[in-house]
Short mmCIF file of C-alpha atoms in Angstrom, two decimals:
data_model
loop_
_atom_site.label_atom_id
_atom_site.label_comp_id
_atom_site.label_asym_id
_atom_site.label_seq_id
_atom_site.Cartn_x
_atom_site.Cartn_y
_atom_site.Cartn_z
CA LEU A 1 -0.07 -0.04 0.07
CA GLU A 2 2.94 2.75 1.03
CA GLN A 3 4.26 2.11 -2.70
CA GLN A 4 1.13 2.62 -4.21
CA ILE A 5 0.45 5.92 -2.39
CA ALA A 6 4.18 7.00 -2.97
CA GLY A 7 3.54 6.01 -6.85
CA PHE A 8 -0.03 7.96 -6.73
CA VAL A 9 1.60 11.07 -5.16
CA SER A 10 5.15 11.25 -6.18
CA HIS A 11 4.43 13.69 -9.10
CA ASP A 12 1.68 15.44 -7.35
CA ALA A 13 2.74 19.24 -7.52
CA ALA A 14 1.17 19.91 -3.74
CA PRO A 15 3.51 18.70 -0.76
CA SER A 16 2.57 15.28 0.41
CA PHE A 17 3.44 12.98 3.49
CA SER A 18 2.88 9.65 4.98
CA THR A 19 3.33 9.41 8.71
CA ASP A 20 3.20 6.44 10.99
CA PRO A 21 0.31 6.60 13.77
CA GLU A 22 3.11 8.92 15.81
CA GLY A 23 3.08 11.29 12.95
CA LEU A 24 6.51 10.58 12.01
CA ILE A 25 7.26 11.07 8.46
CA ARG A 26 7.67 7.84 6.48
CA TYR A 27 7.68 9.33 2.93
CA GLN A 28 7.47 12.64 1.14
CA ASN A 29 7.18 13.56 -2.23
CA ARG A 30 9.53 15.76 -4.57
CA ALA A 31 7.11 18.60 -3.69
CA ALA A 32 7.03 18.43 -0.31
CA THR A 33 10.87 17.78 -0.49
CA GLU A 34 11.80 20.77 -2.86
CA ARG A 35 9.47 22.67 -0.30
CA PHE A 36 10.55 21.89 3.37
CA GLY A 37 14.04 19.55 2.50
CA SER A 38 14.36 15.88 3.21
CA ARG A 39 12.48 15.41 6.60
CA GLU A 40 11.68 11.73 6.61
CA GLY A 41 11.70 10.44 10.30
CA ALA A 42 11.12 14.21 11.80
CA ALA A 43 7.43 15.00 13.27
CA LEU A 44 4.93 16.13 10.76
CA SER A 45 4.06 18.36 13.46
CA GLN A 46 7.68 19.90 13.50
CA VAL A 47 7.72 20.15 9.42
CA LEU A 48 4.27 22.14 9.52
CA SER A 49 5.20 24.73 12.05
CA GLU A 50 7.05 26.68 9.16
CA VAL A 51 3.31 26.79 7.58
CA LEU A 52 0.98 26.80 10.67
CA ALA A 53 1.65 28.87 13.99
CA ASN A 54 -0.12 25.63 15.96
CA PRO A 55 0.39 22.57 13.57
CA ALA A 56 -0.10 20.09 16.96
CA ALA A 57 -3.16 21.19 17.47
CA VAL A 58 -4.46 21.06 13.84
CA LEU A 59 -2.92 17.55 13.63
CA ALA A 60 -4.46 16.41 16.50
CA ARG A 61 -7.80 17.60 15.57
CA MET A 62 -7.94 16.03 12.31
CA GLN A 63 -6.45 12.63 13.65
CA ASN A 64 -9.93 12.82 15.68
CA ARG A 65 -12.03 13.50 12.61
CA VAL A 66 -10.13 10.81 10.34
CA ALA A 67 -10.50 8.32 12.99
CA THR A 68 -14.43 8.87 12.59
CA ALA A 69 -14.48 9.46 8.90
CA GLY A 70 -11.44 8.31 7.83
CA ALA A 71 -10.57 11.68 5.98
CA ALA A 72 -10.59 15.23 6.61
CA ARG A 73 -9.55 18.60 5.43
CA GLU A 74 -9.39 21.64 6.84
CA ASP A 75 -8.64 25.29 5.10
CA MET A 76 -6.73 27.67 7.02
CA VAL A 77 -5.58 31.56 6.35
CA THR A 78 -1.96 31.93 7.48
CA ARG A 79 0.43 34.75 6.79
CA ARG A 80 1.59 33.77 3.11
CA GLY A 81 -1.82 33.14 2.60
CA HIS A 82 -4.96 30.43 2.39
CA VAL A 83 -3.99 26.82 2.46
CA ARG A 84 -5.89 23.39 2.70
CA LEU A 85 -4.23 20.56 4.72
CA ALA A 86 -6.23 17.20 3.55
CA MET A 87 -5.59 13.65 5.82
CA HIS A 88 -6.55 10.30 4.50
CA GLN A 89 -6.35 7.09 6.84
CA LEU A 90 -3.88 4.67 5.89
CA GLY A 91 -5.50 1.72 7.39
CA PRO A 92 -4.05 1.24 10.68
CA THR A 93 -0.30 1.49 9.19
CA GLY A 94 -0.50 5.44 9.13
CA TYR A 95 -1.59 8.69 7.15
CA LEU A 96 -1.54 10.61 4.09
CA TRP A 97 -1.31 13.95 4.14
CA ARG A 98 -1.30 17.07 1.52
CA LEU A 99 -0.81 20.42 2.04
CA GLU A 100 -2.30 22.37 -0.67
CA ASP A 101 -1.49 26.35 -1.54
CA MET A 102 -5.14 27.90 -2.31
CA GLU A 103 -5.75 30.67 -4.52
CA ASP A 104 -6.68 33.65 -3.00
CA ARG A 105 -10.23 34.02 -3.70
CA ALA A 106 -11.18 37.46 -2.50
CA ILE A 107 -9.72 40.56 -4.25
CA GLY A 108 -6.12 39.88 -4.78
CA GLY A 109 -3.69 40.29 -1.52
CA ARG A 110 -2.95 37.65 0.51
CA GLY A 111 -3.66 36.27 4.13
CA ALA A 112 -5.07 38.63 6.19
CA ASP A 113 -5.10 41.23 3.80
CA THR A 114 -8.39 39.77 2.19
CA ILE A 115 -10.64 40.45 5.25
CA ILE A 116 -13.00 43.04 3.87
CA LEU A 117 -14.53 44.62 6.92
CA PRO A 118 -17.95 46.88 6.47
#
């Protein structure tokens, strides 16, 4: 299964990781290596601290949803813009994570700059 997942996401433009149940990275695709460097064996929460303010809380919240639904996703606004983190359960052996930079949906700008107040 691990090799099939690697084959599926290896050329994906979005950084993708597979982790064990404890959140340690077992595989990362080329996009993840280009963005974060080689991080196999590191904790995913540590890697995502470069993007998210409190990655441990986000990952725990998503793991709870995945335990009941098998998959979860969350859209977040960061200092650098909107991102979507998606997660899928890979049986009892771990998880697949995908971090996607989203095009800003509002009027130009990035992150908090797109908030429009009355």
